[in-house]
PDB file of C-alpha atoms in Angstrom:
ATOM      1  CA  UNK V   1      -1.923  35.444  -1.964  1.00 45.00           C
ATOM      2  CA  UNK V   2      -5.175  35.135  -3.896  1.00 50.00           C
ATOM      3  CA  UNK V   3      -5.256  39.153  -3.981  1.00 57.00           C
ATOM      4  CA  UNK V   4      -1.883  39.210  -5.548  1.00 59.00           C
ATOM      5  CA  UNK V   5      -2.490  36.638  -8.156  1.00 62.00           C
ATOM      6  CA  UNK V   6      -5.755  38.464  -8.952  1.00 78.00           C
ATOM      7  CA  UNK V   7      -3.597  41.657  -9.562  1.00 83.00           C
ATOM      8  CA  UNK V   8      -1.306  39.616 -11.716  1.00 82.00           C
ATOM      9  CA  UNK V   9      -4.358  38.383 -13.915  1.00 86.00           C
ATOM     10  CA  UNK V  10      -5.957  41.831 -14.132  1.00 87.00           C
ATOM     11  CA  UNK V  11      -2.529  43.145 -15.523  1.00 84.00           C
ATOM     12  CA  UNK V  12      -2.185  40.234 -18.041  1.00 84.00           C
ATOM     13  CA  UNK V  13      -5.764  40.413 -19.055  1.00 85.00           C
ATOM     14  CA  UNK V  14      -5.480  44.199 -19.570  1.00 85.00           C
ATOM     15  CA  UNK V  15      -2.189  43.822 -21.466  1.00 83.00           C
ATOM     16  CA  UNK V  16      -2.950  40.962 -23.741  1.00 83.00           C
ATOM     17  CA  UNK V  17      -6.509  42.242 -24.055  1.00 81.00           C
ATOM     18  CA  UNK V  18      -5.062  45.429 -25.440  1.00 80.00           C
ATOM     19  CA  UNK V  19      -2.950  43.615 -27.969  1.00 79.00           C
ATOM     20  CA  UNK V  20      -5.834  41.456 -29.051  1.00 77.00           C
ATOM     21  CA  UNK V  21      -8.102  44.559 -29.556  1.00 76.00           C
ATOM     22  CA  UNK V  22      -5.305  46.184 -31.615  1.00 72.00           C
ATOM     23  CA  UNK V  23      -4.831  43.065 -33.828  1.00 67.00           C
ATOM     24  CA  UNK V  24      -8.734  42.581 -34.005  1.00 65.00           C
ATOM     25  CA  UNK V  25      -9.232  46.035 -35.122  1.00 60.00           C
ATOM     26  CA  UNK V  26      -6.796  45.372 -37.959  1.00 53.00           C
ATOM     27  CA  UNK V  27      -8.622  42.163 -39.227  1.00 52.00           C
ATOM     28  CA  UNK V  28     -11.403  42.436 -41.797  1.00 46.00           C
ATOM     29  CA  UNK V  29     -14.303  40.605 -40.093  1.00 45.00           C
ATOM     30  CA  UNK V  30     -16.949  41.506 -42.420  1.00 45.00           C
ATOM     31  CA  UNK V  31     -17.117  37.963 -44.121  1.00 47.00           C
ATOM     32  CA  UNK V  32     -16.206  34.661 -42.910  1.00 56.00           C
ATOM     33  CA  UNK V  33     -12.941  33.377 -44.501  1.00 52.00           C
ATOM     34  CA  UNK V  34     -13.676  31.357 -47.482  1.00 70.00           C
ATOM     35  CA  UNK V  35     -10.413  30.881 -49.047  1.00 85.00           C
ATOM     36  CA  UNK V  36      -6.874  30.163 -47.693  1.00 88.00           C
ATOM     37  CA  UNK V  37      -6.040  33.758 -48.974  1.00 90.00           C
ATOM     38  CA  UNK V  38      -8.843  35.222 -46.952  1.00 88.00           C
ATOM     39  CA  UNK V  39      -7.655  33.369 -43.987  1.00 89.00           C
ATOM     40  CA  UNK V  40      -4.033  34.549 -44.417  1.00 91.00           C
ATOM     41  CA  UNK V  41      -4.980  38.049 -44.811  1.00 89.00           C
ATOM     42  CA  UNK V  42      -7.150  37.975 -41.833  1.00 87.00           C
ATOM     43  CA  UNK V  43      -5.325  35.866 -39.357  1.00 90.00           C
ATOM     44  CA  UNK V  44      -1.623  36.234 -40.378  1.00 91.00           C
ATOM     45  CA  UNK V  45      -0.844  39.238 -37.926  1.00 89.00           C
ATOM     46  CA  UNK V  46      -2.717  37.716 -35.165  1.00 88.00           C
ATOM     47  CA  UNK V  47      -0.798  34.517 -35.429  1.00 93.00           C
ATOM     48  CA  UNK V  48       2.513  36.408 -35.807  1.00 91.00           C
ATOM     49  CA  UNK V  49       1.631  38.359 -32.555  1.00 89.00           C
ATOM     50  CA  UNK V  50       0.920  35.059 -30.892  1.00 90.00           C
ATOM     51  CA  UNK V  51       4.238  33.578 -32.134  1.00 92.00           C
ATOM     52  CA  UNK V  52       6.005  36.816 -30.834  1.00 90.00           C
ATOM     53  CA  UNK V  53       4.576  36.447 -27.426  1.00 89.00           C
ATOM     54  CA  UNK V  54       5.685  32.800 -27.242  1.00 90.00           C
ATOM     55  CA  UNK V  55       9.274  33.061 -28.922  1.00 89.00           C
ATOM     56  CA  UNK V  56      10.116  36.602 -28.193  1.00 81.00           C
ATOM     57  CA  UNK V  57      11.583  37.254 -31.572  1.00 84.00           C
ATOM     58  CA  UNK V  58       9.634  38.738 -34.531  1.00 87.00           C
ATOM     59  CA  UNK V  59      11.657  37.205 -37.320  1.00 90.00           C
ATOM     60  CA  UNK V  60      11.456  33.720 -35.836  1.00 92.00           C
ATOM     61  CA  UNK V  61       7.814  34.415 -35.255  1.00 92.00           C
ATOM     62  CA  UNK V  62       7.258  35.211 -38.914  1.00 94.00           C
ATOM     63  CA  UNK V  63       9.006  31.976 -39.736  1.00 95.00           C
ATOM     64  CA  UNK V  64       6.905  29.876 -37.409  1.00 96.00           C
ATOM     65  CA  UNK V  65       3.576  31.356 -38.845  1.00 96.00           C
ATOM     66  CA  UNK V  66       4.815  30.943 -42.281  1.00 95.00           C
ATOM     67  CA  UNK V  67       5.413  27.142 -41.645  1.00 96.00           C
ATOM     68  CA  UNK V  68       1.959  26.961 -40.058  1.00 96.00           C
ATOM     69  CA  UNK V  69       0.275  28.235 -43.180  1.00 96.00           C
ATOM     70  CA  UNK V  70       2.361  26.037 -45.245  1.00 95.00           C
ATOM     71  CA  UNK V  71       1.103  23.248 -43.250  1.00 94.00           C
ATOM     72  CA  UNK V  72      -2.495  24.565 -43.466  1.00 93.00           C
ATOM     73  CA  UNK V  73      -2.071  24.691 -47.358  1.00 92.00           C
ATOM     74  CA  UNK V  74      -1.108  21.057 -47.390  1.00 92.00           C
ATOM     75  CA  UNK V  75      -3.976  20.042 -45.250  1.00 89.00           C
ATOM     76  CA  UNK V  76      -6.575  22.518 -46.565  1.00 88.00           C
ATOM     77  CA  UNK V  77      -8.903  19.940 -48.186  1.00 85.00           C
ATOM     78  CA  UNK V  78      -9.259  17.862 -44.945  1.00 86.00           C
ATOM     79  CA  UNK V  79     -10.467  20.769 -42.775  1.00 83.00           C
ATOM     80  CA  UNK V  80     -14.221  21.166 -42.294  1.00 78.00           C
ATOM     81  CA  UNK V  81     -14.663  24.894 -42.046  1.00 82.00           C
ATOM     82  CA  UNK V  82     -12.741  28.253 -41.228  1.00 78.00           C
ATOM     83  CA  UNK V  83     -12.997  27.616 -37.586  1.00 79.00           C
ATOM     84  CA  UNK V  84     -11.155  24.329 -37.747  1.00 86.00           C
ATOM     85  CA  UNK V  85      -8.477  26.069 -39.874  1.00 89.00           C
ATOM     86  CA  UNK V  86      -7.881  28.701 -37.266  1.00 89.00           C
ATOM     87  CA  UNK V  87      -7.500  25.908 -34.594  1.00 89.00           C
ATOM     88  CA  UNK V  88      -5.081  24.099 -36.865  1.00 92.00           C
ATOM     89  CA  UNK V  89      -3.130  27.438 -37.317  1.00 93.00           C
ATOM     90  CA  UNK V  90      -3.193  28.095 -33.670  1.00 92.00           C
ATOM     91  CA  UNK V  91      -1.822  24.636 -32.669  1.00 93.00           C
ATOM     92  CA  UNK V  92       0.726  24.678 -35.432  1.00 94.00           C
ATOM     93  CA  UNK V  93       2.017  28.188 -34.208  1.00 94.00           C
ATOM     94  CA  UNK V  94       2.215  26.644 -30.705  1.00 93.00           C
ATOM     95  CA  UNK V  95       4.109  23.577 -31.796  1.00 93.00           C
ATOM     96  CA  UNK V  96       6.317  25.596 -34.113  1.00 94.00           C
ATOM     97  CA  UNK V  97       7.239  27.939 -31.372  1.00 92.00           C
ATOM     98  CA  UNK V  98       7.824  24.916 -29.041  1.00 91.00           C
ATOM     99  CA  UNK V  99      10.288  23.518 -31.717  1.00 91.00           C
ATOM    100  CA  UNK V 100      12.133  26.791 -31.902  1.00 90.00           C
ATOM    101  CA  UNK V 101      12.571  27.170 -28.088  1.00 85.00           C
ATOM    102  CA  UNK V 102      13.917  23.648 -27.932  1.00 84.00           C
ATOM    103  CA  UNK V 103      16.406  24.262 -30.669  1.00 83.00           C
ATOM    104  CA  UNK V 104      17.278  27.554 -28.931  1.00 77.00           C
ATOM    105  CA  UNK V 105      17.807  25.716 -25.601  1.00 71.00           C
ATOM    106  CA  UNK V 106      20.168  23.174 -27.245  1.00 69.00           C
ATOM    107  CA  UNK V 107      22.074  25.885 -29.053  1.00 63.00           C
ATOM    108  CA  UNK V 108      22.577  27.801 -25.708  1.00 58.00           C
ATOM    109  CA  UNK V 109      24.373  24.802 -24.398  1.00 58.00           C
ATOM    110  CA  UNK V 110      27.210  25.403 -27.050  1.00 52.00           C
ATOM    111  CA  UNK V 111      26.957  29.226 -27.311  1.00 47.00           C
ATOM    112  CA  UNK V 112      26.778  32.265 -24.801  1.00 45.00           C
ATOM    113  CA  UNK V 113      23.172  33.012 -24.022  1.00 45.00           C
ATOM    114  CA  UNK V 114      21.303  35.185 -26.437  1.00 43.00           C
ATOM    115  CA  UNK V 115      21.092  38.737 -24.900  1.00 41.00           C
ATOM    116  CA  UNK V 116      19.707  40.779 -27.832  1.00 40.00           C
ATOM    117  CA  UNK V 117      16.537  42.747 -26.998  1.00 44.00           C
ATOM    118  CA  UNK V 118      14.460  40.368 -29.062  1.00 44.00           C
ATOM    119  CA  UNK V 119      11.137  42.318 -28.908  1.00 48.00           C
ATOM    120  CA  UNK V 120      10.566  44.403 -31.882  1.00 49.00           C
ATOM    121  CA  UNK V 121      10.056  48.030 -31.151  1.00 47.00           C
ATOM    122  CA  UNK V 122       6.756  48.190 -33.072  1.00 53.00           C
ATOM    123  CA  UNK V 123       5.360  45.278 -31.173  1.00 54.00           C
ATOM    124  CA  UNK V 124       5.861  47.235 -27.811  1.00 54.00           C
ATOM    125  CA  UNK V 125       5.630  50.864 -29.024  1.00 55.00           C
ATOM    126  CA  UNK V 126       1.971  50.855 -28.559  1.00 55.00           C
ATOM    127  CA  UNK V 127       2.034  49.788 -25.030  1.00 62.00           C
ATOM    128  CA  UNK V 128       2.407  51.748 -21.789  1.00 69.00           C
ATOM    129  CA  UNK V 129       5.381  51.034 -19.547  1.00 70.00           C
ATOM    130  CA  UNK V 130       3.152  48.779 -17.268  1.00 74.00           C
ATOM    131  CA  UNK V 131       2.004  46.776 -20.283  1.00 75.00           C
ATOM    132  CA  UNK V 132       5.520  46.469 -21.568  1.00 77.00           C
ATOM    133  CA  UNK V 133       6.612  45.130 -17.927  1.00 80.00           C
ATOM    134  CA  UNK V 134       3.908  42.449 -18.154  1.00 83.00           C
ATOM    135  CA  UNK V 135       5.035  41.301 -21.666  1.00 82.00           C
ATOM    136  CA  UNK V 136       8.605  41.238 -20.577  1.00 85.00           C
ATOM    137  CA  UNK V 137       7.605  39.305 -17.383  1.00 87.00           C
ATOM    138  CA  UNK V 138       5.602  36.843 -19.445  1.00 88.00           C
ATOM    139  CA  UNK V 139       8.777  36.177 -21.570  1.00 87.00           C
ATOM    140  CA  UNK V 140      10.578  34.903 -18.244  1.00 89.00           C
ATOM    141  CA  UNK V 141       7.931  32.455 -17.379  1.00 91.00           C
ATOM    142  CA  UNK V 142       8.463  28.633 -18.112  1.00 92.00           C
ATOM    143  CA  UNK V 143       7.158  27.789 -21.600  1.00 89.00           C
ATOM    144  CA  UNK V 144       3.949  25.938 -20.587  1.00 92.00           C
ATOM    145  CA  UNK V 145       2.887  28.874 -18.233  1.00 93.00           C
ATOM    146  CA  UNK V 146       3.579  31.390 -20.857  1.00 91.00           C
ATOM    147  CA  UNK V 147       1.673  29.587 -23.518  1.00 91.00           C
ATOM    148  CA  UNK V 148      -1.536  29.186 -21.382  1.00 93.00           C
ATOM    149  CA  UNK V 149      -1.577  32.682 -20.323  1.00 92.00           C
ATOM    150  CA  UNK V 150      -0.990  33.987 -23.770  1.00 89.00           C
ATOM    151  CA  UNK V 151      -3.476  31.591 -25.200  1.00 90.00           C
ATOM    152  CA  UNK V 152      -6.160  32.514 -22.486  1.00 90.00           C
ATOM    153  CA  UNK V 153      -5.582  36.389 -22.321  1.00 87.00           C
ATOM    154  CA  UNK V 154      -4.255  37.096 -25.945  1.00 85.00           C
ATOM    155  CA  UNK V 155      -5.909  34.241 -27.766  1.00 85.00           C
ATOM    156  CA  UNK V 156      -9.043  34.600 -25.661  1.00 85.00           C
ATOM    157  CA  UNK V 157      -9.514  30.853 -25.674  1.00 88.00           C
ATOM    158  CA  UNK V 158     -11.359  28.682 -23.503  1.00 90.00           C
ATOM    159  CA  UNK V 159      -9.746  26.134 -21.175  1.00 93.00           C
ATOM    160  CA  UNK V 160     -10.838  23.309 -23.546  1.00 91.00           C
ATOM    161  CA  UNK V 161      -9.578  25.207 -26.495  1.00 90.00           C
ATOM    162  CA  UNK V 162      -6.132  25.851 -24.778  1.00 92.00           C
ATOM    163  CA  UNK V 163      -5.888  22.123 -23.935  1.00 92.00           C
ATOM    164  CA  UNK V 164      -6.507  21.118 -27.522  1.00 89.00           C
ATOM    165  CA  UNK V 165      -3.930  23.706 -28.799  1.00 88.00           C
ATOM    166  CA  UNK V 166      -1.239  22.649 -26.291  1.00 90.00           C
ATOM    167  CA  UNK V 167      -1.983  18.923 -26.099  1.00 90.00           C
ATOM    168  CA  UNK V 168      -2.683  18.864 -22.180  1.00 92.00           C
ATOM    169  CA  UNK V 169      -5.658  18.311 -20.003  1.00 95.00           C
ATOM    170  CA  UNK V 170      -8.190  21.036 -19.049  1.00 94.00           C
ATOM    171  CA  UNK V 171      -7.051  20.521 -15.551  1.00 95.00           C
ATOM    172  CA  UNK V 172      -3.430  21.002 -16.414  1.00 96.00           C
ATOM    173  CA  UNK V 173      -4.576  24.279 -18.181  1.00 95.00           C
ATOM    174  CA  UNK V 174      -6.137  25.474 -15.042  1.00 95.00           C
ATOM    175  CA  UNK V 175      -3.418  24.567 -12.668  1.00 95.00           C
ATOM    176  CA  UNK V 176      -0.879  26.004 -14.986  1.00 95.00           C
ATOM    177  CA  UNK V 177      -2.609  29.268 -15.521  1.00 94.00           C
ATOM    178  CA  UNK V 178      -2.873  29.590 -11.581  1.00 93.00           C
ATOM    179  CA  UNK V 179       0.839  28.819 -11.136  1.00 94.00           C
ATOM    180  CA  UNK V 180       1.716  31.140 -14.111  1.00 92.00           C
ATOM    181  CA  UNK V 181      -0.251  34.092 -12.584  1.00 91.00           C
ATOM    182  CA  UNK V 182       1.492  33.613  -9.344  1.00 92.00           C
ATOM    183  CA  UNK V 183       5.011  33.470 -10.836  1.00 92.00           C
ATOM    184  CA  UNK V 184       4.115  36.591 -12.908  1.00 89.00           C
ATOM    185  CA  UNK V 185       3.155  38.282  -9.820  1.00 88.00           C
ATOM    186  CA  UNK V 186       6.472  37.493  -8.074  1.00 90.00           C
ATOM    187  CA  UNK V 187       8.308  38.632 -11.407  1.00 88.00           C
ATOM    188  CA  UNK V 188       6.578  41.939 -11.433  1.00 84.00           C
ATOM    189  CA  UNK V 189       7.175  42.362  -7.705  1.00 79.00           C
ATOM    190  CA  UNK V 190       3.575  43.141  -6.661  1.00 58.00           C
TER     191      UNK V 190
END
């Protein structure tokens, strides 16, 4: 079983690492963000991609990120530096995504399940079929497992940073990642 979950981990790491590299290449990292505008320009697409991986809908992801930046604007004077601002944004995107998923779950109790292909063509266009299968399988995981894996392999965060962004302990992050990789392995049929 350990070999199987290692294979899933490698697949997730390659896929989300590829997306992270694409998004990082698009960012201007020549200067530390000094203003909210700089931060918006440098981090917006990365936060949108994070939200897409969590909520599986580009338009909703844009809304979640816009709300996160609005909250950042309101709290800008209380943040100590750009790193704290990025942490704030990440947590706001995770929390905003959770709210969307809760509302969606409630709405589904009253409506037929949403069947549209929610992934935007552009978000998957640059991925191989294998990478696409990983992203689609991630979307089928329980919310917390998806969050932990996305933050770890796309966000490139430590267990402590993931714990802070999701509001759970480091031990929970570790066990959730392990369960998520096992579930992903089963979903991918390897």
